[in-house]
Amino acid sequence: LPIYPSSILSLFTRSLSSSSSMAPQEAETTVAQKKNYGSSSIDEAPPRKNRVTVVGSGNWGSVAAKLIASNTIRLPSFHDEVRMWVFEETLPSGEKLTDAINTKNENVKYLPGIKLGRNVVADPDLVNAVTGANMLVFVTPHQFMEGICKRLVGKINGDVEAISLIKGMEVKMEGPCMISTLITEQLGINCCVLMGANIANEIAVEKFSEATVGYRENKEMAEKWVQLFSTSYFIVTPVQDVEGVELCGTLKNVVAIAAGFVDGLDMGNNTKAAIMRIGLREMKAFSKMLFSSVKDSTFFESCGVADLITTCLGGRNRKVAEAFAKNGGKRSFDELEAEMLQGQKLQGVSTAKEVYEVLSHRGWLQFFPLFATVHEICIGTLPPSAIVEHSERTPK
Ligand SMILES: NC(=O)c1ccc[n+]([C@@H]2O[C@H](COP(=O)([O-])OP(=O)(O)OC[C@H]3O[C@@H](n4cnc5c(N)ncnc54)[C@H](O)[C@@H]3O)[C@@H](O)[C@H]2O)c1
Ligand SMILES: O=P(O)(O)OC[C@H](O)CO
């Protein structure tokens, strides 16, 4: 039989799910069957059900809540309800965003037109939203996480498990601090990460994609996260390399800014491919220089090369950087972000600054010309055209 284009992904999905220890969504089983506890004996205490809270409700945060809610409703080990913490704001209509989400079952500002699932409950009170949850999904722009963690100190039990979907890092006096580490250090809880080639608006309409869960030691917990996120159109693979996965997700945003400059200057596909290749090489070198445990194979997972490709083709960092270059660097990223993204936040510009701080502090600037050049263009020290003039000087 001929293989039709539409068959390709389903074949791929089947082969992936059969080789993985965790099957994606079992579509033919009804929710009622899934939620049936009738088979357990009367003297056995029913296992404690997991309660999930999503901390964040932006573009990706809302899609994450939708994915999770589609699974908690069918999996017996989870409470149906998924709480979603909302950084409250008032819409132009005068309505509170939280009320609009709960009334319309839709994040009208950050993910309009997509139903989240009736079991998603928006809550503007951060502490209330996390109370009682034993699985926390952190998904906010990275610059807000330090403040969020501070508000949660002392409010979370040590047996709570967390996962971070946040692409970014903090730079402290002691050096770089990944967001998963920030969560672990501030809240005293374990934290896995989920990263991948995941443009939120595409996953919102259930287009096939993949993601990577990075974990430290607890494979069982990683499998629980995989189960919580996996659907027939969202294939999640666990990898024992939390730093590698998180650094891929973080650093690709800097390369995306470079790709946007190339697009803004109409330099063409070959140049963009060259920038992506140099960027990938710097991502790998930087990750390994920071953490010798980072595995080469991680760069071939969805969180690595696949995310780099999607972000350099269709991400928000790329888009705003393109506009920046088209304007000859005369309009600031802040101004363009506010105008073009309507409240959504870029991660690449601040990450480039954070990476630059690490590079200068450690004396590594000469090894990372692309990363350094992106930051210098963002702050106006160099023109956008410097992206090729300077980045090509990467030492071998
Ligand atoms: N959007 C995507 O396609 C996508 C995909 C994968 C990963 N990510 C990553 O997920 C993370 C979250 O991205 P997103 O797309 O959900 O967010 P977003 O870009 O839509 O950002 C807007 C969110 O930030 C919140 N916010 C604004 N000011 C705040 C404040 N002071 N304190 C706390 N929150 C505030 C807003 O309420 C809103 O929920 C980022 O690290 C991003 O890189 C995004
Ligand atoms: O839109 P961006 O540039 O924030 O990228 C979105 C995702 O990280 C792509 O996986």
Coordinates of N, CA, C and O in Angstrom, one line a residue, residues 201-350:
N201 N 0.8 27.7 20.3 CA -0.4 27.8 19.5 C -0.6 26.6 18.6 O -1.7 26.3 18.3
E202 N 0.5 26.0 18.3 CA 0.3 24.8 17.4 C -0.2 23.6 18.2 O -1.0 22.8 17.8
I203 N 0.3 23.5 19.5 CA -0.1 22.3 20.3 C -1.5 22.6 20.8 O -2.3 21.6 20.9
A204 N -1.9 23.9 20.9 CA -3.3 24.2 21.3 C -4.3 23.6 20.3 O -5.4 23.2 20.7
V205 N -3.9 23.6 19.0 CA -4.9 23.0 18.0 C -4.5 21.6 17.7 O -4.8 21.1 16.7
E206 N -3.7 21.0 18.6 CA -3.5 19.5 18.6 C -2.7 19.1 17.4 O -2.9 18.0 16.9
K207 N -1.8 19.9 16.9 CA -0.8 19.4 15.9 C 0.3 18.6 16.6 O 0.7 18.9 17.6
F208 N 0.7 17.6 15.9 CA 1.7 16.6 16.4 C 3.0 17.3 16.8 O 3.5 18.1 16.0
S209 N 3.4 17.0 18.0 CA 4.8 17.4 18.4 C 5.3 16.6 19.5 O 4.7 15.7 20.0
E210 N 6.6 16.8 19.8 CA 7.3 16.0 20.8 C 7.9 16.9 21.9 O 8.1 18.1 21.7
A211 N 8.2 16.3 23.1 CA 8.8 17.1 24.1 C 9.7 16.1 24.9 O 9.6 14.9 24.8
T212 N 10.6 16.7 25.7 CA 11.5 15.9 26.5 C 11.4 16.3 28.0 O 11.3 17.5 28.3
V213 N 11.2 15.3 28.8 CA 11.3 15.5 30.3 C 12.7 15.2 30.8 O 13.2 14.1 30.5
G214 N 13.3 16.1 31.4 CA 14.6 15.9 32.0 C 14.4 15.6 33.5 O 13.7 16.3 34.2
Y215 N 15.1 14.6 33.9 CA 15.0 14.2 35.4 C 16.4 13.9 35.9 O 17.3 13.7 35.1
R216 N 16.5 14.0 37.2 CA 17.8 13.8 37.9 C 18.0 12.3 38.2 O 18.9 11.6 37.6
E217 N 17.3 11.7 39.1 CA 17.5 10.3 39.5 C 16.2 9.5 39.5 O 16.2 8.3 39.3
N218 N 15.1 10.2 39.8 CA 13.8 9.5 40.1 C 13.1 9.2 38.8 O 12.3 10.0 38.3
K219 N 13.4 8.0 38.2 CA 12.8 7.7 36.9 C 11.3 7.5 37.0 O 10.5 7.9 36.1
E220 N 10.9 7.0 38.2 CA 9.4 6.7 38.4 C 8.7 8.1 38.3 O 7.6 8.2 37.7
M221 N 9.2 9.1 39.0 CA 8.6 10.4 38.9 C 8.6 11.0 37.5 O 7.6 11.5 37.1
A222 N 9.7 10.8 36.8 CA 9.7 11.2 35.4 C 8.6 10.6 34.6 O 7.9 11.2 33.8
E223 N 8.4 9.3 34.9 CA 7.3 8.6 34.1 C 5.9 9.1 34.5 O 5.0 9.2 33.6
K224 N 5.8 9.6 35.7 CA 4.5 10.2 36.1 C 4.3 11.5 35.4 O 3.2 11.8 34.9
W225 N 5.3 12.3 35.2 CA 5.2 13.5 34.5 C 4.9 13.2 33.0 O 4.1 13.9 32.4
V226 N 5.6 12.2 32.5 CA 5.3 11.8 31.1 C 3.9 11.4 30.9 O 3.2 11.9 29.9
Q227 N 3.4 10.7 31.8 CA 1.9 10.2 31.8 C 1.0 11.4 31.8 O 0.0 11.5 31.1
L228 N 1.4 12.4 32.7 CA 0.5 13.6 32.8 C 0.4 14.4 31.6 O -0.6 15.1 31.3
F229 N 1.5 14.5 30.8 CA 1.5 15.4 29.7 C 1.2 14.7 28.3 O 0.8 15.3 27.4
S230 N 1.5 13.3 28.3 CA 1.4 12.7 26.9 C 0.0 12.6 26.4 O -1.0 12.3 27.1
T231 N -0.2 12.9 25.1 CA -1.4 12.6 24.4 C -1.1 12.0 23.1 O 0.1 11.9 22.8
S232 N -2.1 11.7 22.3 CA -1.8 11.1 21.0 C -1.0 12.1 20.1 O -0.3 11.6 19.2
Y233 N -1.1 13.4 20.3 CA -0.4 14.3 19.5 C 0.7 15.0 20.2 O 1.4 15.9 19.6
F234 N 1.0 14.6 21.4 CA 2.1 15.2 22.2 C 2.9 14.1 22.8 O 2.5 13.5 23.8
I235 N 4.0 13.7 22.2 CA 4.8 12.6 22.6 C 6.0 13.0 23.5 O 6.8 13.8 23.1
V236 N 6.0 12.5 24.7 CA 7.0 12.9 25.6 C 8.0 11.8 26.0 O 7.6 10.7 26.3
T237 N 9.3 12.2 26.0 CA 10.3 11.2 26.2 C 11.1 11.6 27.4 O 11.6 12.7 27.5
P238 N 11.4 10.7 28.4 CA 12.2 11.1 29.5 C 13.7 10.9 29.3 O 14.1 9.9 28.6
V239 N 14.5 11.8 29.8 CA 15.9 11.8 29.6 C 16.6 12.1 30.9 O 16.2 13.1 31.6
Q240 N 17.6 11.3 31.3 CA 18.2 11.6 32.6 C 19.3 12.6 32.5 O 20.5 12.3 32.4
D241 N 18.9 13.9 32.3 CA 19.9 14.9 32.1 C 19.1 16.3 32.3 O 18.9 17.0 31.3
V242 N 18.8 16.6 33.6 CA 18.0 17.7 33.8 C 18.7 19.0 33.3 O 18.1 19.9 32.7
E243 N 20.0 19.2 33.6 CA 20.7 20.4 33.2 C 20.8 20.5 31.7 O 20.6 21.6 31.1
G244 N 21.1 19.4 31.0 CA 21.2 19.4 29.5 C 19.8 19.8 28.9 O 19.8 20.7 28.0
V245 N 18.8 19.2 29.4 CA 17.4 19.6 28.8 C 17.1 21.0 29.0 O 16.7 21.7 28.1
E246 N 17.3 21.5 30.3 CA 16.9 22.8 30.6 C 17.8 23.9 29.9 O 17.3 24.9 29.5
L247 N 19.1 23.6 29.8 CA 20.0 24.5 29.1 C 19.6 24.6 27.6 O 19.7 25.7 27.0
C248 N 19.3 23.5 27.0 CA 18.8 23.5 25.6 C 17.6 24.5 25.4 O 17.7 25.4 24.6
G249 N 16.6 24.3 26.3 CA 15.4 25.2 26.2 C 15.8 26.6 26.4 O 15.1 27.5 25.8
T250 N 16.7 26.9 27.3 CA 17.1 28.2 27.7 C 17.9 28.9 26.6 O 17.6 30.0 26.2
L251 N 18.9 28.2 26.1 CA 19.9 28.8 25.2 C 19.4 29.0 23.8 O 19.8 29.9 23.0
K252 N 18.4 28.1 23.4 CA 17.9 28.2 22.0 C 17.2 29.6 21.8 O 17.1 30.1 20.7
N253 N 16.8 30.2 22.9 CA 16.1 31.5 22.7 C 17.1 32.6 22.3 O 16.7 33.6 21.6
V254 N 18.4 32.4 22.7 CA 19.4 33.4 22.2 C 19.7 33.2 20.7 O 19.8 34.2 20.0
V255 N 19.7 31.9 20.3 CA 20.0 31.7 18.9 C 18.8 32.1 18.1 O 18.9 32.6 16.9
A256 N 17.6 32.0 18.6 CA 16.4 32.5 17.9 C 16.4 34.0 17.6 O 16.0 34.5 16.6
I257 N 17.0 34.7 18.6 CA 17.2 36.2 18.4 C 18.1 36.4 17.2 O 17.8 37.2 16.3
A258 N 19.2 35.6 17.2 CA 20.2 35.8 16.0 C 19.5 35.4 14.7 O 19.7 36.1 13.7
A259 N 18.6 34.4 14.7 CA 17.9 34.0 13.5 C 17.0 35.1 13.0 O 16.8 35.4 11.8
G260 N 16.4 35.8 14.0 CA 15.5 36.9 13.7 C 16.2 38.0 13.0 O 15.8 38.7 12.1
F261 N 17.5 38.3 13.5 CA 18.3 39.4 12.9 C 18.5 39.0 11.4 O 18.5 39.9 10.5
V262 N 18.9 37.8 11.2 CA 19.2 37.3 9.8 C 17.9 37.5 8.9 O 18.1 38.0 7.8
D263 N 16.8 37.1 9.5 CA 15.6 37.3 8.7 C 15.3 38.8 8.4 O 14.9 39.2 7.3
G264 N 15.5 39.6 9.5 CA 15.2 41.0 9.3 C 16.1 41.7 8.3 O 15.7 42.7 7.7
L265 N 17.3 41.1 8.1 CA 18.2 41.7 7.1 C 18.2 41.0 5.8 O 19.0 41.2 4.9
D266 N 17.2 40.1 5.7 CA 17.0 39.3 4.4 C 18.3 38.6 4.0 O 18.6 38.7 2.8
M267 N 18.9 38.0 4.9 CA 20.2 37.3 4.5 C 20.0 35.9 3.9 O 21.0 35.3 3.5
G268 N 18.8 35.4 4.0 CA 18.5 34.1 3.3 C 18.7 32.9 4.2 O 19.2 32.9 5.3
N269 N 18.3 31.8 3.6 CA 18.3 30.5 4.3 C 19.6 29.9 4.7 O 19.8 29.3 5.8
N270 N 20.6 30.1 3.8 CA 21.9 29.5 4.1 C 22.5 30.2 5.3 O 23.1 29.5 6.2
T271 N 22.4 31.5 5.3 CA 22.9 32.3 6.5 C 22.2 31.8 7.7 O 22.9 31.6 8.8
K272 N 20.9 31.7 7.6 CA 20.2 31.3 8.8 C 20.6 29.9 9.3 O 20.8 29.7 10.5
A273 N 20.8 29.0 8.4 CA 21.2 27.7 8.7 C 22.6 27.7 9.4 O 22.9 27.0 10.4
A274 N 23.5 28.6 8.9 CA 24.8 28.7 9.4 C 24.7 29.2 10.9 O 25.4 28.7 11.8
I275 N 23.9 30.2 11.1 CA 23.7 30.8 12.4 C 23.1 29.7 13.4 O 23.6 29.6 14.5
M276 N 22.2 28.9 12.9 CA 21.7 27.8 13.7 C 22.7 26.8 14.1 O 22.8 26.3 15.2
R277 N 23.6 26.5 13.1 CA 24.7 25.5 13.4 C 25.7 26.1 14.4 O 26.0 25.4 15.4
I278 N 26.1 27.3 14.2 CA 27.0 27.9 15.1 C 26.3 28.0 16.5 O 27.0 27.7 17.6
G279 N 25.1 28.4 16.5 CA 24.3 28.5 17.8 C 24.3 27.2 18.5 O 24.5 27.1 19.7
L280 N 24.0 26.1 17.8 CA 23.9 24.8 18.4 C 25.2 24.4 19.0 O 25.3 23.9 20.1
R281 N 26.3 24.7 18.3 CA 27.6 24.4 18.8 C 27.9 25.2 20.1 O 28.4 24.6 21.0
E282 N 27.5 26.4 20.1 CA 27.7 27.2 21.3 C 26.8 26.7 22.5 O 27.2 26.7 23.6
M283 N 25.6 26.3 22.1 CA 24.7 25.8 23.2 C 25.4 24.6 23.8 O 25.3 24.4 25.0
K284 N 25.9 23.7 23.0 CA 26.5 22.5 23.5 C 27.7 22.8 24.3 O 27.9 22.3 25.5
A285 N 28.6 23.7 23.8 CA 29.8 24.0 24.5 C 29.5 24.6 25.9 O 30.1 24.3 26.9
F286 N 28.6 25.6 25.8 CA 28.3 26.3 27.1 C 27.7 25.4 28.1 O 28.1 25.4 29.3
S287 N 26.8 24.5 27.7 CA 26.1 23.6 28.6 C 27.2 22.7 29.3 O 27.2 22.4 30.5
K288 N 28.1 22.2 28.4 CA 29.1 21.2 29.0 C 30.1 21.9 29.8 O 30.7 21.3 30.7
M289 N 30.4 23.2 29.5 CA 31.4 23.9 30.3 C 30.8 24.2 31.7 O 31.5 24.3 32.7
L290 N 29.5 24.4 31.7 CA 28.8 24.7 33.0 C 28.6 23.4 33.8 O 28.8 23.3 35.0
F291 N 28.1 22.3 33.1 CA 27.8 21.0 33.7 C 28.5 19.9 32.9 O 28.0 19.6 31.8
S292 N 29.5 19.3 33.5 CA 30.2 18.3 32.7 C 29.3 17.0 32.5 O 29.6 16.2 31.6
S293 N 28.2 16.9 33.3 CA 27.3 15.8 33.2 C 26.4 15.8 32.0 O 25.8 14.8 31.6
V294 N 26.3 17.0 31.3 CA 25.4 17.1 30.2 C 25.8 16.1 29.1 O 27.0 16.0 28.7
K295 N 24.8 15.4 28.6 CA 25.0 14.4 27.6 C 24.9 14.9 26.1 O 24.0 15.7 25.8
D296 N 25.8 14.4 25.3 CA 25.7 14.8 23.8 C 24.3 14.4 23.3 O 23.7 15.1 22.5
S297 N 23.8 13.2 23.7 CA 22.6 12.7 23.1 C 21.4 13.6 23.3 O 20.4 13.7 22.6
T298 N 21.4 14.4 24.4 CA 20.3 15.3 24.8 C 20.1 16.3 23.6 O 18.9 16.7 23.4
F299 N 21.2 16.7 22.9 CA 21.0 17.7 21.9 C 20.3 17.2 20.6 O 19.9 17.9 19.8
F300 N 20.1 15.9 20.6 CA 19.3 15.2 19.5 C 17.9 14.9 19.9 O 17.1 14.4 19.1
E301 N 17.5 15.3 21.1 CA 16.1 15.1 21.6 C 15.3 16.3 21.1 O 15.8 17.3 20.6
S302 N 14.0 16.2 21.4 CA 13.1 17.3 21.0 C 13.6 18.6 21.6 O 13.6 19.7 21.0
C303 N 14.1 18.6 22.9 CA 14.5 19.8 23.6 C 15.8 20.4 22.9 O 16.1 21.6 23.1
G304 N 16.5 19.7 22.1 CA 17.7 20.2 21.5 C 17.5 20.7 20.1 O 16.9 21.8 19.9
V305 N 17.9 19.9 19.1 CA 17.9 20.4 17.7 C 16.5 20.7 17.2 O 16.3 21.7 16.5
A306 N 15.5 20.0 17.7 CA 14.2 20.2 17.2 C 13.6 21.5 17.7 O 13.0 22.3 16.9
D307 N 13.9 21.8 19.0 CA 13.4 23.1 19.5 C 14.1 24.3 18.8 O 13.5 25.3 18.5
L308 N 15.4 24.1 18.6 CA 16.2 25.1 17.9 C 15.6 25.4 16.5 O 15.4 26.6 16.2
I309 N 15.2 24.4 15.8 CA 14.7 24.6 14.5 C 13.3 25.3 14.6 O 13.1 26.3 13.9
T310 N 12.4 24.8 15.4 CA 11.1 25.4 15.4 C 11.2 26.9 15.9 O 10.5 27.8 15.3
T311 N 12.0 27.1 16.8 CA 12.1 28.5 17.4 C 12.7 29.4 16.4 O 12.3 30.6 16.3
C312 N 13.7 29.0 15.6 CA 14.3 29.8 14.6 C 13.4 30.0 13.4 O 13.6 30.9 12.5
L313 N 12.4 29.2 13.2 CA 11.5 29.3 12.1 C 10.2 30.1 12.5 O 9.7 30.9 11.8
G314 N 9.7 29.8 13.7 CA 8.3 30.3 14.0 C 8.1 30.9 15.4 O 6.9 31.1 15.7
G315 N 9.1 31.1 16.1 CA 8.9 31.6 17.5 C 8.8 33.1 17.6 O 9.0 33.8 16.7
R316 N 8.4 33.5 18.8 CA 8.2 34.9 19.1 C 9.5 35.7 19.2 O 9.6 36.8 18.8
N317 N 10.6 35.0 19.8 CA 11.9 35.7 19.8 C 12.4 36.0 18.4 O 12.9 37.1 18.2
R318 N 12.2 35.1 17.5 CA 12.6 35.3 16.1 C 11.9 36.5 15.5 O 12.4 37.3 14.9
K319 N 10.6 36.4 15.8 CA 9.7 37.4 15.1 C 10.0 38.9 15.6 O 10.1 39.8 14.8
V320 N 10.2 39.0 16.9 CA 10.5 40.4 17.4 C 11.9 40.8 17.0 O 12.1 42.0 16.7
A321 N 12.8 39.9 17.0 CA 14.2 40.2 16.6 C 14.2 40.6 15.1 O 15.0 41.5 14.7
E322 N 13.4 40.0 14.3 CA 13.3 40.4 12.9 C 12.9 41.8 12.8 O 13.5 42.6 12.0
A323 N 11.8 42.2 13.5 CA 11.3 43.6 13.5 C 12.4 44.5 14.0 O 12.6 45.6 13.5
F324 N 13.2 44.1 15.0 CA 14.3 45.0 15.6 C 15.3 45.2 14.5 O 15.7 46.4 14.3
A325 N 15.7 44.2 13.7 CA 16.7 44.4 12.7 C 16.1 45.2 11.5 O 16.8 46.1 11.0
K326 N 14.9 45.0 11.2 CA 14.3 45.7 10.1 C 14.2 47.2 10.4 O 14.3 48.1 9.5
N327 N 14.1 47.5 11.7 CA 14.1 48.9 12.1 C 15.5 49.5 12.4 O 15.7 50.5 13.1
G328 N 16.5 48.7 12.0 CA 17.9 49.1 12.2 C 18.3 49.3 13.7 O 19.2 50.0 14.0
G329 N 17.6 48.6 14.6 CA 17.9 48.6 16.0 C 17.4 49.9 16.6 O 17.8 50.2 17.8
K330 N 16.6 50.7 15.9 CA 16.2 52.0 16.4 C 15.0 51.9 17.4 O 14.7 52.9 18.1
R331 N 14.2 50.8 17.3 CA 13.1 50.7 18.3 C 13.5 49.6 19.2 O 14.0 48.5 18.8
S332 N 13.3 49.8 20.5 CA 13.9 48.9 21.5 C 13.0 47.6 21.5 O 11.9 47.5 21.1
F333 N 13.7 46.5 22.1 CA 13.0 45.3 22.2 C 11.7 45.4 23.1 O 10.7 44.8 22.8
D334 N 11.9 46.2 24.2 CA 10.7 46.4 25.1 C 9.5 46.9 24.3 O 8.4 46.5 24.5
E335 N 9.8 47.9 23.5 CA 8.7 48.6 22.8 C 8.1 47.6 21.8 O 6.9 47.5 21.7
L336 N 8.9 46.9 21.0 CA 8.4 46.0 20.0 C 7.7 44.8 20.7 O 6.7 44.4 20.2
E337 N 8.2 44.3 21.8 CA 7.5 43.2 22.5 C 6.1 43.7 22.9 O 5.2 42.9 22.7
A338 N 6.0 44.8 23.5 CA 4.7 45.3 24.0 C 3.8 45.4 22.8 O 2.6 45.1 22.9
E339 N 4.3 46.0 21.7 CA 3.4 46.2 20.5 C 3.0 44.9 19.8 O 1.9 44.7 19.4
M340 N 4.0 44.0 19.7 CA 3.8 42.8 18.8 C 3.2 41.6 19.6 O 2.6 40.7 19.0
L341 N 3.5 41.5 20.9 CA 3.1 40.3 21.7 C 1.9 40.5 22.6 O 1.5 39.5 23.2
Q342 N 1.5 41.7 22.8 CA 0.3 42.0 23.6 C 0.3 41.3 25.0 O -0.6 40.5 25.3
G343 N 1.4 41.4 25.7 CA 1.4 40.9 27.1 C 2.2 39.6 27.2 O 2.7 39.3 28.3
Q344 N 2.4 38.9 26.1 CA 3.3 37.8 26.1 C 4.8 38.3 26.2 O 5.0 39.4 25.9
K345 N 5.6 37.4 26.8 CA 7.0 37.9 27.1 C 8.1 37.2 26.3 O 8.0 35.9 26.2
L346 N 9.1 37.9 25.9 CA 10.3 37.3 25.3 C 11.2 36.8 26.4 O 11.3 37.4 27.4
Q347 N 11.9 35.8 26.1 CA 12.9 35.3 27.0 C 14.3 35.5 26.5 O 15.3 35.5 27.2
G348 N 14.4 35.6 25.2 CA 15.8 35.6 24.5 C 16.7 36.7 24.9 O 17.9 36.6 25.1
V349 N 16.1 37.9 25.0 CA 16.9 39.1 25.2 C 17.5 39.1 26.6 O 18.7 39.3 26.8
S350 N 16.6 38.8 27.6 CA 17.2 38.7 29.0 C 18.1 37.5 29.1 O 19.1 37.6 29.9

